[in-house]
C-alpha cells in the first residue's frame, strides 16, 4: 500500500492491494486481497462491495498494510486469517497443519458413496446416519476429514490419528468448534500403530497421507514449501513411500467388507494401485479430481 495522505476508502484499498499482490506474484491475488481486507475490517465480501466509499479507520489500515506485506512475502492467506473452508465448514488453520485443499473433498464424497452402496447391498435404507460404524482418519491434520465425516454420519464413532501432537491440538479445537468432540477420539500415532495394539476393527479407513516427493520440493510454490509443515507434505524421496505401510496396516484393521479410501498425489497411482490386489482387496476404484488427475483410490477388504 502507498503511504496515505487522504483517508483511505474501501475501493482504493482494494485497488492498491490488487496491484501490490499482483506485482509480488501472489497467485489468486484478487481473492487474497479481498480476504485480507475482509479479515482486517471484520466484514464479509458483500459488505466490501456495497460500501466502496467507506473510510477505513487508521488501526485497520495498519493491520491491512501489515497483512498485505506478509502475504506479498509468501505467507499463505489462511495463515493470516487463521481459517479455511472445507466441506462448507470453517476450520481453524495454523502453521502446524496442512491447509485443507478442495480436492480432499473427493475423499469424503468417495467414502460416503462407498458406505451408501454398502448399505444398499446390505438391504438397509439409503439415507443412514452411520449408526454403529467405526471409522478412522489417518494423518488427520486440521481434522477436516474426520470432522466432515462426523457431521455427515452422526451415528459413527471416529478415531483420528496424527504423528504430530501440535496438529492434534488444532484438530481437537476444530472438533470442539463443530460440536463433534464427543464422537472423535484423537490419538497420537505413527499411522495406525496405536490402533494395532487394540481390539478395534474399522468399517472405513480414510487418509490423505503426505505424498509429495522431497525431490519435487524445489517445484513447490513458496507458500507451500516455506510455510506448511514438512511432516504434512513429504512422504519420502519419491512421495508415495507411506502408502505400503498404511495399506498393510489397513488390511489388518479393516473388518471384512470394510472400505479403504486414500487421497493420491499427482503421480502416486502407479505405485499405489498394485498394493491393492487380490486376495486381500476387491472393488478397487479410482476417482479423478476436477483437473482430471487420479486423486482418490478406494478398495474393499475381502
Ligand atoms: C497431507 S496432511 C493431511 C491433513 C488432513 N487430513 C487434510 O486432508 O487436510 C498429512 C498429515 O499426516 C500426518 N502424518 C505424517 N506422517 C505421519 C505418520 N507416519 N503417521 C501419522 N500421521 C502422519 C501429518 O502430520 C499431517 O497432519
PDB file of C-alpha atoms and ligand atoms in Angstrom, residues 98 100 104 139-141 144-145 162-164 189-191 208-210 231-232 242, ligand 1:
ATOM      1  CA  UNK A  98      -1.841 -28.638   6.268  1.00  0.00           C
ATOM      2  CA  UNK A 100      -7.332 -28.213   3.810  1.00  0.00           C
ATOM      3  CA  UNK A 104      -9.612 -33.582  -0.447  1.00  0.00           C
ATOM      4  CA  UNK A 139      -2.988 -38.214   9.463  1.00  0.00           C
ATOM      5  CA  UNK A 140      -5.889 -36.008  10.462  1.00  0.00           C
ATOM      6  CA  UNK A 141      -4.027 -32.666  10.444  1.00  0.00           C
ATOM      7  CA  UNK A 144     -11.053 -31.696   8.331  1.00  0.00           C
ATOM      8  CA  UNK A 145     -11.797 -35.222   7.035  1.00  0.00           C
ATOM      9  CA  UNK A 162      -1.596 -37.966  13.642  1.00  0.00           C
ATOM     10  CA  UNK A 163       2.109 -38.232  14.347  1.00  0.00           C
ATOM     11  CA  UNK A 164       2.149 -34.506  15.192  1.00  0.00           C
ATOM     12  CA  UNK A 189       0.294 -42.361  16.498  1.00  0.00           C
ATOM     13  CA  UNK A 190       2.543 -43.330  13.624  1.00  0.00           C
ATOM     14  CA  UNK A 191      -0.083 -44.317  11.017  1.00  0.00           C
ATOM     15  CA  UNK A 208      -4.789 -38.080   2.980  1.00  0.00           C
ATOM     16  CA  UNK A 209      -1.193 -39.020   3.757  1.00  0.00           C
ATOM     17  CA  UNK A 210       1.820 -36.850   2.978  1.00  0.00           C
ATOM     18  CA  UNK A 231       5.739 -33.688   8.021  1.00  0.00           C
ATOM     19  CA  UNK A 232       2.403 -32.975   6.281  1.00  0.00           C
ATOM     20  CA  UNK A 242       3.968 -44.206   3.232  1.00  0.00           C
TER      21      UNK A 242
HETATM   22  C1  LIG B   1      -1.312 -34.269   3.803  1.00  0.00           C
HETATM   23  S1  LIG B   1      -1.596 -33.932   5.522  1.00  0.00           S
HETATM   24  C2  LIG B   1      -3.341 -34.208   5.604  1.00  0.00           C
HETATM   25  C3  LIG B   1      -4.027 -33.470   6.705  1.00  0.00           C
HETATM   26  C4  LIG B   1      -5.561 -33.551   6.645  1.00  0.00           C
HETATM   27  N1  LIG B   1      -6.019 -34.926   6.776  1.00  0.00           N
HETATM   28  C5  LIG B   1      -6.076 -32.978   5.347  1.00  0.00           C
HETATM   29  O1  LIG B   1      -6.534 -33.747   4.489  1.00  0.00           O
HETATM   30  O2  LIG B   1      -6.012 -31.755   5.158  1.00  0.00           O
HETATM   31  C6  LIG B   1      -0.878 -35.364   6.246  1.00  0.00           C
HETATM   32  C7  LIG B   1      -0.986 -35.459   7.765  1.00  0.00           C
HETATM   33  O3  LIG B   1      -0.377 -36.702   8.154  1.00  0.00           O
HETATM   34  C8  LIG B   1       0.427 -36.502   9.292  1.00  0.00           C
HETATM   35  N2  LIG B   1       1.471 -37.526   9.259  1.00  0.00           N
HETATM   36  C9  LIG B   1       2.631 -37.544   8.595  1.00  0.00           C
HETATM   37  N3  LIG B   1       3.299 -38.687   8.781  1.00  0.00           N
HETATM   38  C10 LIG B   1       2.507 -39.442   9.581  1.00  0.00           C
HETATM   39  C11 LIG B   1       2.643 -40.744  10.145  1.00  0.00           C
HETATM   40  N4  LIG B   1       3.703 -41.509   9.892  1.00  0.00           N
HETATM   41  N5  LIG B   1       1.652 -41.193  10.929  1.00  0.00           N
HETATM   42  C12 LIG B   1       0.561 -40.428  11.191  1.00  0.00           C
HETATM   43  N6  LIG B   1       0.384 -39.195  10.692  1.00  0.00           N
HETATM   44  C13 LIG B   1       1.342 -38.712   9.896  1.00  0.00           C
HETATM   45  C14 LIG B   1       0.926 -35.092   9.191  1.00  0.00           C
HETATM   46  O4  LIG B   1       1.277 -34.580  10.468  1.00  0.00           O
HETATM   47  C15 LIG B   1      -0.261 -34.389   8.553  1.00  0.00           C
HETATM   48  O5  LIG B   1      -1.117 -33.856   9.537  1.00  0.00           O
END
